[in-house]
Coordinates of C-alpha atoms in Angstrom, one line a residue:
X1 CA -91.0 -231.6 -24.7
X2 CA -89.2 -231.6 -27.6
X3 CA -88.8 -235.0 -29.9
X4 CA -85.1 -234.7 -29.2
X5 CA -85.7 -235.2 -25.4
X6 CA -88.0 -237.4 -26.0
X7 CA -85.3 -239.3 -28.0
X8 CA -82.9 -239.1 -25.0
X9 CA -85.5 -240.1 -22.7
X10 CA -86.7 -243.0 -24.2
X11 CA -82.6 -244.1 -24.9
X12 CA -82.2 -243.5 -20.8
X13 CA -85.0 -245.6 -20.4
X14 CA -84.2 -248.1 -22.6
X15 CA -80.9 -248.5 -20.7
X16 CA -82.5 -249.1 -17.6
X17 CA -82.4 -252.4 -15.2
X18 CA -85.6 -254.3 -15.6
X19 CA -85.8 -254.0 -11.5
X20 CA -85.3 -250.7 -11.7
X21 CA -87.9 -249.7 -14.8
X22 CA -90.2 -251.8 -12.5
X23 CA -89.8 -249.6 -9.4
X24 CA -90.2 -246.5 -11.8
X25 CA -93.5 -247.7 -13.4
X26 CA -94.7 -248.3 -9.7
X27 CA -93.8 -245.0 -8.5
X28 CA -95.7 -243.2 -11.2
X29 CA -98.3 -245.1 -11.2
X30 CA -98.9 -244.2 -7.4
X31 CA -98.5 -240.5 -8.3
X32 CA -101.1 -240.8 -11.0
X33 CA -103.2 -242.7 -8.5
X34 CA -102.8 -239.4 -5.9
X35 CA -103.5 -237.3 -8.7
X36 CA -99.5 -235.6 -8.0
X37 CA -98.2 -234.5 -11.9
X38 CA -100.1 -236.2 -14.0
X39 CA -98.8 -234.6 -17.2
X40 CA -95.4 -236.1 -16.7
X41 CA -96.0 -239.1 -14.7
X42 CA -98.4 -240.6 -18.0
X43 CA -96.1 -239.6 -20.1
X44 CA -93.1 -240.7 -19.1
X45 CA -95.2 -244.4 -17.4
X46 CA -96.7 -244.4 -21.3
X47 CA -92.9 -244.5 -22.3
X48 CA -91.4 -247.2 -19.7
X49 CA -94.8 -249.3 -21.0
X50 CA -93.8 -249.3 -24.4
X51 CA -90.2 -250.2 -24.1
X52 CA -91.3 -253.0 -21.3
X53 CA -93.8 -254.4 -23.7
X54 CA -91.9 -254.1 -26.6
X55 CA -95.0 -252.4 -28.7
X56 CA -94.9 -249.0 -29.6
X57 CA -99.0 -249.0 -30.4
X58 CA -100.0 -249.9 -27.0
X59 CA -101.3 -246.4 -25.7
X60 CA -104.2 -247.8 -23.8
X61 CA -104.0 -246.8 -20.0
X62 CA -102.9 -249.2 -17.5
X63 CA -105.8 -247.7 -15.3
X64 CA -108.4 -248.7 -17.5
X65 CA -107.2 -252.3 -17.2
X66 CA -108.9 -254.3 -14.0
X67 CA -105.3 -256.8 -14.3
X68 CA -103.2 -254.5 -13.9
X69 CA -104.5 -252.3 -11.1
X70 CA -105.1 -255.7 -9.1
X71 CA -101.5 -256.4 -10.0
X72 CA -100.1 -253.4 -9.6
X73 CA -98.3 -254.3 -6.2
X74 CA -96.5 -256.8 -7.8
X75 CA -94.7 -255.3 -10.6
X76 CA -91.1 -254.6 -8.7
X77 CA -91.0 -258.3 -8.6
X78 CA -91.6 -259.3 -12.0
X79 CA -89.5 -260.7 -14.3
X80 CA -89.3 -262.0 -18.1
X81 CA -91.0 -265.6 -18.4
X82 CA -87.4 -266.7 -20.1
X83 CA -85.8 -266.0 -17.0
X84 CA -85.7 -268.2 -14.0
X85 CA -86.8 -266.6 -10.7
X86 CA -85.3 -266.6 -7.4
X87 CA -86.6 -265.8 -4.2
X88 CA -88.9 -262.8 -4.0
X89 CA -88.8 -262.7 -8.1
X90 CA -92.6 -263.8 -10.0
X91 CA -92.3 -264.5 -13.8
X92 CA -94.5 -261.6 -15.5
X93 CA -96.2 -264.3 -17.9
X94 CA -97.7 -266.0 -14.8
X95 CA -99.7 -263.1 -14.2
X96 CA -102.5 -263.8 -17.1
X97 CA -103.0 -267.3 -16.1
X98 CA -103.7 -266.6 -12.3
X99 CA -106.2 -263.5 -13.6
X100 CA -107.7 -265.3 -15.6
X101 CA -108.4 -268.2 -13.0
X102 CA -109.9 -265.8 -10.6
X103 CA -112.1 -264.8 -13.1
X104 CA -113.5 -268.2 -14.0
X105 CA -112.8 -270.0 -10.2
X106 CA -111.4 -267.9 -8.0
X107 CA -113.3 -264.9 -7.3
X108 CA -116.1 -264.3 -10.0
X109 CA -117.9 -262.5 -8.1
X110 CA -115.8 -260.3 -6.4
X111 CA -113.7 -259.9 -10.3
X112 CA -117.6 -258.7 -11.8
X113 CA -118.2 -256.2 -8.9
X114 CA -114.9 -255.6 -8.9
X115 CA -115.1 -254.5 -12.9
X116 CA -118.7 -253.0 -13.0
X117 CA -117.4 -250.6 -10.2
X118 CA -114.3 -249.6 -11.6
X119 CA -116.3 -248.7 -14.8
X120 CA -118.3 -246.1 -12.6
X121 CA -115.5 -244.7 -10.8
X122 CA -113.5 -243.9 -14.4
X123 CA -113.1 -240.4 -14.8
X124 CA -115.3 -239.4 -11.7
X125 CA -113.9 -241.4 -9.0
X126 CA -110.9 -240.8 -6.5
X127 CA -107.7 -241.8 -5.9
X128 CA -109.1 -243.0 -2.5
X129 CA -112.1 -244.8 -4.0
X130 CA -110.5 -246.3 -7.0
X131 CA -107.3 -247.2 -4.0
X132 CA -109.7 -249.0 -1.6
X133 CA -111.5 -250.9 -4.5
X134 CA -108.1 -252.0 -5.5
X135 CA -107.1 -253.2 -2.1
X136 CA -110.3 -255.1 -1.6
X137 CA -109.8 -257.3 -4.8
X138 CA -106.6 -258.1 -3.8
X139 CA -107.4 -259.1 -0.2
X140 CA -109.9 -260.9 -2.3
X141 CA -107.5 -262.6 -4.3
X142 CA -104.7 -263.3 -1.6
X143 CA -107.8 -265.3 0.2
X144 CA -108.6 -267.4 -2.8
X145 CA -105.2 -268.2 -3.4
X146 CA -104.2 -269.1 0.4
X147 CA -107.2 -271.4 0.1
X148 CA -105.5 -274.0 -3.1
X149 CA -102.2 -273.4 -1.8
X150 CA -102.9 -274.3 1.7
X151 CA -106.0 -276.5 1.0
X152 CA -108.7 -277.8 3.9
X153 CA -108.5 -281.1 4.9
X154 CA -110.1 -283.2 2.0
X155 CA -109.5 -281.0 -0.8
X156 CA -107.1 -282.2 -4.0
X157 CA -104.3 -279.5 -3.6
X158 CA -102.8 -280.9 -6.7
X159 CA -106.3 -280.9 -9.2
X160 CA -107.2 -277.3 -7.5
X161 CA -103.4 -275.9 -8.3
X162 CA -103.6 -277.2 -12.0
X163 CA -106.9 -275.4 -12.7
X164 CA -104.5 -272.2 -11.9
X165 CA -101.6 -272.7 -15.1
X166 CA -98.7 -274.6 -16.3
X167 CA -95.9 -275.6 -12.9
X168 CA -94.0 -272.6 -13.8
X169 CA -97.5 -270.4 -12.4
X170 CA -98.0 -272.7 -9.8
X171 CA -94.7 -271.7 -8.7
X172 CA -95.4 -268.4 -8.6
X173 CA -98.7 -268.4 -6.7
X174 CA -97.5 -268.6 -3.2
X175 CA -95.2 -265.1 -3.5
X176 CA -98.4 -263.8 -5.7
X177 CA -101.1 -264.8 -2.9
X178 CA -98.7 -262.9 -0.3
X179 CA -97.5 -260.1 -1.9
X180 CA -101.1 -259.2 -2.4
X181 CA -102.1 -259.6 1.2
X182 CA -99.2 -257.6 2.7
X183 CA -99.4 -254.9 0.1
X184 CA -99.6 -252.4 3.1
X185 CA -96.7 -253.5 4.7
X186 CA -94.4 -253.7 1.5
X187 CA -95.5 -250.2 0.8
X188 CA -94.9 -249.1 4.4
X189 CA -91.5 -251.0 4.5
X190 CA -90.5 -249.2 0.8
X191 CA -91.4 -246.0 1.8
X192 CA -88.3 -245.9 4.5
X193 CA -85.8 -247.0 1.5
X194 CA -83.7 -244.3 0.6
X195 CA -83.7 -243.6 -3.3
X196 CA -80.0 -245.0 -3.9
X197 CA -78.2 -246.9 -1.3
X198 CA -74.5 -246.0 -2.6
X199 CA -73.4 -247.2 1.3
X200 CA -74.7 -250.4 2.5
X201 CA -72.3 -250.1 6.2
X202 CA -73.6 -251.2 9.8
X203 CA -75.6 -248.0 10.2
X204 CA -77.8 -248.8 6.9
X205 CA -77.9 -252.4 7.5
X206 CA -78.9 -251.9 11.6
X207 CA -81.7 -249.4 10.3
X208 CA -82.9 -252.1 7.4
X209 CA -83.0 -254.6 10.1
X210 CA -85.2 -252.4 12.5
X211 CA -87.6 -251.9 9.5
X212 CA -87.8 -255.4 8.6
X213 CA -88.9 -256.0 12.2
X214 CA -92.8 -256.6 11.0
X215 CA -94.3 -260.0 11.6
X216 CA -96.0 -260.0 8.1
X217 CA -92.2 -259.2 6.2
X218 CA -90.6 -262.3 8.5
X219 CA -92.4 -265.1 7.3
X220 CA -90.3 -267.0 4.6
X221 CA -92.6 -266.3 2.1
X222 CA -92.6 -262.5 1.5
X223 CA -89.2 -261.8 3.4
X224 CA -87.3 -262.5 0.0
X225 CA -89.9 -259.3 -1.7
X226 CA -88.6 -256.9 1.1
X227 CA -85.5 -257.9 0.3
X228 CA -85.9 -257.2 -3.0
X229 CA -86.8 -254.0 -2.8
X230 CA -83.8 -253.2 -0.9
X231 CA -81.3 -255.0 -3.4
X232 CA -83.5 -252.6 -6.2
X233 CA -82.0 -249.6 -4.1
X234 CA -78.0 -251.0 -3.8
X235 CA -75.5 -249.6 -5.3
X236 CA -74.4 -253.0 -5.2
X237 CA -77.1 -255.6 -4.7
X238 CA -74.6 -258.4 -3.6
X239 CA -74.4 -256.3 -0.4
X240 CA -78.1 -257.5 1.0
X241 CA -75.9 -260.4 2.7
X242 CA -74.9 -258.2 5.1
X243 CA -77.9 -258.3 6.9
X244 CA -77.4 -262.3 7.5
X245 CA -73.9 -261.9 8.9
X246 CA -75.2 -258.7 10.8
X247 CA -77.9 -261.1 12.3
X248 CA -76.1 -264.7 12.3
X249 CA -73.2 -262.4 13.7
X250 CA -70.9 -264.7 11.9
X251 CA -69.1 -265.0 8.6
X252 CA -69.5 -268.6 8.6
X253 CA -71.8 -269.6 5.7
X254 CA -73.3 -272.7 8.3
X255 CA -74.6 -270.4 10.8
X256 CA -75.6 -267.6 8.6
X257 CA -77.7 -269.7 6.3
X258 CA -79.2 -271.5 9.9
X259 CA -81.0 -267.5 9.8
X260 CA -83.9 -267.1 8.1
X261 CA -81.5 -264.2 6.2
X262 CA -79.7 -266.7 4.9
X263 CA -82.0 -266.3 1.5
X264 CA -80.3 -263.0 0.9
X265 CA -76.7 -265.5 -0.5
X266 CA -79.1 -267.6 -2.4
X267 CA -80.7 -264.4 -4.2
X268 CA -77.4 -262.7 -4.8
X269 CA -75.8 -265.7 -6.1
X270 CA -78.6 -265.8 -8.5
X271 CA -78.8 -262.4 -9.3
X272 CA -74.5 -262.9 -10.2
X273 CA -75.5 -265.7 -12.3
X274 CA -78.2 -263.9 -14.1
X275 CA -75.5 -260.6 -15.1
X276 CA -73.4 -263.5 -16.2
X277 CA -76.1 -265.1 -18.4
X278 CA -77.1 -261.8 -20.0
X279 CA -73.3 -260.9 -21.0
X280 CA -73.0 -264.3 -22.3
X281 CA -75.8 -263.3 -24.5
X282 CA -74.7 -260.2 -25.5
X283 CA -71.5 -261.4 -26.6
X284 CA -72.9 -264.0 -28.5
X285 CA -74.2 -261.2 -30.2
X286 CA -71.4 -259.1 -30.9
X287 CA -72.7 -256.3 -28.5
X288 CA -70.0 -255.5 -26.1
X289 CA -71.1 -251.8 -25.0
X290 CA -72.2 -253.3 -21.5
X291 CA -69.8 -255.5 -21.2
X292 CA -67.7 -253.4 -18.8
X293 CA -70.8 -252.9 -16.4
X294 CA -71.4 -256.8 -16.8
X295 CA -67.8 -257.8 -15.7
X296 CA -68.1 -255.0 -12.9
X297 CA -70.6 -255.9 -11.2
X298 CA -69.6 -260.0 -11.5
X299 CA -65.8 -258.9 -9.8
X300 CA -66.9 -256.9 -7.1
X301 CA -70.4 -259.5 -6.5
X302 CA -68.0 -262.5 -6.4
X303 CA -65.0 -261.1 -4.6
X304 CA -67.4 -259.4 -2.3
X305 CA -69.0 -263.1 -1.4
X306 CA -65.3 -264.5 -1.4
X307 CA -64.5 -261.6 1.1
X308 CA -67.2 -261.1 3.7
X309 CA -68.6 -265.4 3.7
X310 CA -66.4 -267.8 4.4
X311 CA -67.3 -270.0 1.8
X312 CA -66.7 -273.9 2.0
X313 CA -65.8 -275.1 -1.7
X314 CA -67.7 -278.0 -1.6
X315 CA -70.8 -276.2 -0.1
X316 CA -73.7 -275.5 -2.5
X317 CA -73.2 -272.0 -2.5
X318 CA -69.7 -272.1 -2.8
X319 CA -70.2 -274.5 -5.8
X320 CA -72.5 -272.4 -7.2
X321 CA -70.1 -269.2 -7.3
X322 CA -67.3 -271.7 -8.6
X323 CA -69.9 -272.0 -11.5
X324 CA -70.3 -268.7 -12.2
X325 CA -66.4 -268.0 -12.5
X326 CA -66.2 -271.3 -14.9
X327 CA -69.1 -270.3 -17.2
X328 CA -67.6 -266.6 -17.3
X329 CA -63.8 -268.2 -18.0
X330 CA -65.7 -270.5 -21.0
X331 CA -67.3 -267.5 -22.6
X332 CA -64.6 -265.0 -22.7
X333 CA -61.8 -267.5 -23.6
X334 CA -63.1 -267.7 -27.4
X335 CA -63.4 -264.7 -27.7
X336 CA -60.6 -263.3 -25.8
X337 CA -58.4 -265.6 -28.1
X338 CA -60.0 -265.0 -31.7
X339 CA -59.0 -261.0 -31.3
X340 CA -55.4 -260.6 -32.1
X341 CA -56.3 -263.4 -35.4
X342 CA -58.6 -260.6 -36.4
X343 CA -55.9 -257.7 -35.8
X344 CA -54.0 -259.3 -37.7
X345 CA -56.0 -260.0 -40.5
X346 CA -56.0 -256.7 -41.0
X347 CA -53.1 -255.3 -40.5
X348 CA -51.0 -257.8 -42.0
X349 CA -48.6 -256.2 -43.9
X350 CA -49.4 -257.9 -47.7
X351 CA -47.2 -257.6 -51.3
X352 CA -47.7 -255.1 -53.4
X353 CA -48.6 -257.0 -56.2
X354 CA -51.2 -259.0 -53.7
X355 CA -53.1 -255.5 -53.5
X356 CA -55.5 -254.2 -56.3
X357 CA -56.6 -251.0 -57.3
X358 CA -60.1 -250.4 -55.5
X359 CA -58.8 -252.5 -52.6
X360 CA -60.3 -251.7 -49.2
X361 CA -60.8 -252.9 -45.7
X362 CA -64.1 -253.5 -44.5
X363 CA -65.0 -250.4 -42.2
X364 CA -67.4 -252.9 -39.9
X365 CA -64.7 -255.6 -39.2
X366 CA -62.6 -252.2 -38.4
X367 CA -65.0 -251.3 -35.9
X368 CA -65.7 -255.3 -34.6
X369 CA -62.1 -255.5 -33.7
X370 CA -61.3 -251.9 -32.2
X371 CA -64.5 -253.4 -29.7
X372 CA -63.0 -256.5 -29.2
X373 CA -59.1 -255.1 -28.4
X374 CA -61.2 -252.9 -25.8
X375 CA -63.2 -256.0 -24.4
X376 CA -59.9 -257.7 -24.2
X377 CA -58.2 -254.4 -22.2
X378 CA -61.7 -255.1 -19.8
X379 CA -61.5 -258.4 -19.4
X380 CA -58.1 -257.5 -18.0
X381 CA -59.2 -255.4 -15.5
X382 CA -61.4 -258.1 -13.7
X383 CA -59.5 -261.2 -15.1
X384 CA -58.1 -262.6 -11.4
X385 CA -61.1 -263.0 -10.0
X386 CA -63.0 -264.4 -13.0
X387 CA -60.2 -267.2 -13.6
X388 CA -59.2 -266.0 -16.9
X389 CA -55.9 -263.2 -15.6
X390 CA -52.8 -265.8 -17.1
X391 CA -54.7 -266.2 -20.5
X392 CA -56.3 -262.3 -20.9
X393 CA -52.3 -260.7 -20.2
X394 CA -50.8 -263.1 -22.4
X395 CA -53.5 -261.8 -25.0
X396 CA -53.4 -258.3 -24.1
X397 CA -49.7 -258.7 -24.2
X398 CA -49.2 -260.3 -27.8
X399 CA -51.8 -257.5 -28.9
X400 CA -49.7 -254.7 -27.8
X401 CA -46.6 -255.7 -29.3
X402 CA -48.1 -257.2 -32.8
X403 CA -49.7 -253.4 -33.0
X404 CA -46.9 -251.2 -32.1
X405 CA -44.3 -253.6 -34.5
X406 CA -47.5 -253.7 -37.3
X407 CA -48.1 -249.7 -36.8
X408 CA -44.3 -248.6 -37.3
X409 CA -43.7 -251.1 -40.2
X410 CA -47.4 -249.6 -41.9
X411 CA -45.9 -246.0 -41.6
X412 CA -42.6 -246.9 -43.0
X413 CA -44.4 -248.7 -46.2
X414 CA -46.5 -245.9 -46.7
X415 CA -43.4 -243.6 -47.2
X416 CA -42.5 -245.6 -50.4
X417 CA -45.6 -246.5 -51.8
X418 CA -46.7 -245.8 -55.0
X419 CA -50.0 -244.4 -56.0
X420 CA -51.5 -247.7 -57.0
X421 CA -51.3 -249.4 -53.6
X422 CA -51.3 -246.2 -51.7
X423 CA -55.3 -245.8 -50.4
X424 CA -55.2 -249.2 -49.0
X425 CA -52.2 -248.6 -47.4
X426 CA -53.2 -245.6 -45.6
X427 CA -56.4 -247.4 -44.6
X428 CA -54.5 -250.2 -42.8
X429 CA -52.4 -247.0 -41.0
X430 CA -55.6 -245.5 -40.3
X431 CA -56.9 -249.1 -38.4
X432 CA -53.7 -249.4 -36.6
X433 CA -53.8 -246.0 -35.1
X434 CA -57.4 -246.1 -33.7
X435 CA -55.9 -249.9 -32.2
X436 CA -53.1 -247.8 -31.2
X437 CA -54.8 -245.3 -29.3
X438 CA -57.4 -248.1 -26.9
X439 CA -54.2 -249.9 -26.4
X440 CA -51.5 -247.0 -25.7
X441 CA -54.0 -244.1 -25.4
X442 CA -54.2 -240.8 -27.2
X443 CA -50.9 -239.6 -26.8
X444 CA -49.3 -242.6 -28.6
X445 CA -51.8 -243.0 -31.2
X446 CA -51.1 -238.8 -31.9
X447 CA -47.7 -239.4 -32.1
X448 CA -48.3 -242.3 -35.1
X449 CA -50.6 -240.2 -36.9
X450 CA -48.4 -237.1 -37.2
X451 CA -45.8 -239.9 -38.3
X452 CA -48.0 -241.4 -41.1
X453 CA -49.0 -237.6 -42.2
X454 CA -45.2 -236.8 -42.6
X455 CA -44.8 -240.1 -44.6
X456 CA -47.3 -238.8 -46.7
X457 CA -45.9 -235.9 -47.3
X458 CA -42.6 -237.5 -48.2
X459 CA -44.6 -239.2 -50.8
X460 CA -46.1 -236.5 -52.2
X461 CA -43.1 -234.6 -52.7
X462 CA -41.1 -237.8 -54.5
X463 CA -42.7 -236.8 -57.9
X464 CA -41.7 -233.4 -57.8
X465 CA -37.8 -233.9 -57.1
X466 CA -38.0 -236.6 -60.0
X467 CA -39.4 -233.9 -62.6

């Protein structure tokens, strides 16, 4: 492979979901594990490591490591410790805490067994032998943990969960202890996904129902990480609520959270939230190239809800999606309304005597605001249902007519401007025709360059008919 693709790779990768760079590591790490490609699937599992890990010097294998294999089953769940998890979600940073209290409390035995045969298995064992080791830790491990979560009469549930970690681990143990004792199931259950649900209609949701029809994937616990692993293979995740109105056969939000479905609102509502909390981010930033995706998926996910629940306003969830259209209308307002300041700002058309020789406008406020006029155009798109539409036109609006009125008038100056004043001049055309051309398209912004290239040439040709 050459270092070029190896360069695109790691950028498609790098662009991934975290949901969906966990299901990849997963996969690969199973066809490693059955001995299936193993040129490719190391290579390209080395690659999704580094970027997940954020250390390019990490080249040990995740074989080799006795956590990881016992964990393994649980990495299409995990998420950043930063974040906040829903349902069927386990923060990745509570993994090291609960390892290493199986080690000292939990299962020491098993854990030294466990690491003294995995030694003699490396590089001579089996994908069988080195699977059924695995499997018996984690039994192993699901046992010890039902045993402080769900304590014997007499036992201090509270001291015995504290020896585990912080709350936020505690937290996390329950959907830990079951994922690891259902592994079979969940990789049963995952094996009838589809790669990419583009179509989530009655057909695919009547099928996903059927295969959900496992005693060990109904109990509240681990239903939310089946679910998961559908929402990981949506086209458009919001959609796993079907399955509660397909089984509360009702839109009403009363009856369909009455189902034991009913989790699927609370994860998609939190899974809205989160896309709206990392496009917060980003913009805080200045980085707007996912913006569009961002303000995509938070349209369709919350005129989706609007659409198929009938959602009470007062109603927690129904508050909770009135939140996420708030915190979305706060944190594009500023922003929405500080873009044609900085349009103009550059564009302004100044004195002659107000411009020096050597003056020049800054190429990366150029660049800042041709972004922003493009957010703004976005924001447009989805502004109705985010509660920002009356203030995003009225923006988009002034923006349009300050450029075209700004654009004419720079092309006009530019025919009588002399030689001193001329380079910055042009450089203000040049900015208004690339605003031109994400607010009017390419045809428009064409038609004002070949304008500003015949003022030039007017300009040119003034010194010659004066000699």
């Amino acid at each position: 492979m050459s270092q070029t693709s190896i360069e695109r790779l790691r950028d498609y990768l790098g662009q991934l979901p975290p949901q969906s760079k966990a299901l990849l590591m997963r996969e690969f790490e199973r066809a490693i594990e059955r001995g299936e490609d193993l040129a490719v699937a190391n290579f390209v599992l080395e690659e999704l490591r580094k970027i997940v890990r954020g250390a390019d010097d990490d080249n040990q294998p995740r074989t080799d490591d006795p956590a990881r294999l016992a964990f393994r089953a649980l990495e299409p769940f995990l998420i950043e410790s930063s974040q906040t998890p829903r349902p069927g979600q386990i923060r990745r940073g509570s993994l090291a805490s609960v390892w290493q209290w199986l080690v000292r409390d939990g299962i020491p035995e098993q854990a030294r067994e466990f690491d003294t045969a995995l030694a003699g298995l490396r590089g001579a064992g089996s994908s069988t032998e080195i699977h059924n080791l695995v499997r018996k830790l984690q039994v192993a491990a699901a046992d010890a943990i039902a045993k402080i979560t769900h304590p014997e009469p007499g036992v201090d549930r509270q001291r015995a969960m504290s020896r585990v970690g912080p709350p936020a681990t505690v937290e996390d143990l329950p959907g830990i202890g079951a994922v690891l004792k259902n592994r079979e199931a969940l990789d049963v259950f995952n094996g009838k996904l589809t790669s990419h649900l583009r179509v989530f209609g009655d057909s695919q949701v009547s099928s996903m129902l059927a295969a959900l029809n496992v005693p060990a994937l109904q109990t509240p616990v681990l239903l939310p990480f089946a679910l998961s692993l559908i929402m990981q293979h949506l086209s458009a995740p919001w959609q796993i609520i079907r399955l509660a109105l397909k089984v509360a056969g009702s839109d009403d939000e009363i009856k369909v959270a009455a189902t034991p479905f009913g989790v699927t609102v609370t994860m998609a509502i939190h899974d809205l939230a989160q896309v709206a909390a990392d496009m917060r981010s980003e913009i805080k930033r200045g980085h707007f190239v996912n913006v569009s995706e961002h303000l995509k998926t938070i349209h369709d996910g919350v005129r989706g809800l609007r659409t198929e629940l009938d959602l009470r306003n007062d109603s927690p969830w129904g508050k909770q999606l009135a939140s996420i259209r708030v915190d979305i209308s706060n944190s594009l307002k500023s922003e929405i309304e500080s873009v044609p300041g900085r349009v103009r700002r550059l564009l302004r058309q100044r004195p002659d005597k107000d411009i020096s020789v050597g003056s020049k406008l800054d190429q990366l406020e150029i660049d800042e605001a041709a972004a922003l006029i493009d957010f703004v155009a976005i924001c447009r798109t989805y502004a109705s249902e985010l509660a920002i539409n009356e203030m995003t036109l009225r923006t988009y609006s002034d923006l349009q007519q300050y450029v075209e009125k700004s654009t004419e008038a720079l092309v006009q100056a530019l025919r009588g401007a002399d030689a001193r004043v001329r380079p910055f001049r042009q450089m203000q055309v040049q900015a208004a025709i690339r605003f031109c051309e994400v607010l009017f398209g390419r045809d428009y912004a064409s038609l004002m360059s070949r304008a500003a290239e015949s003022a030039m040439v007017v300009v040119e040709r003034k010194p010659a008919r004066a000699g």
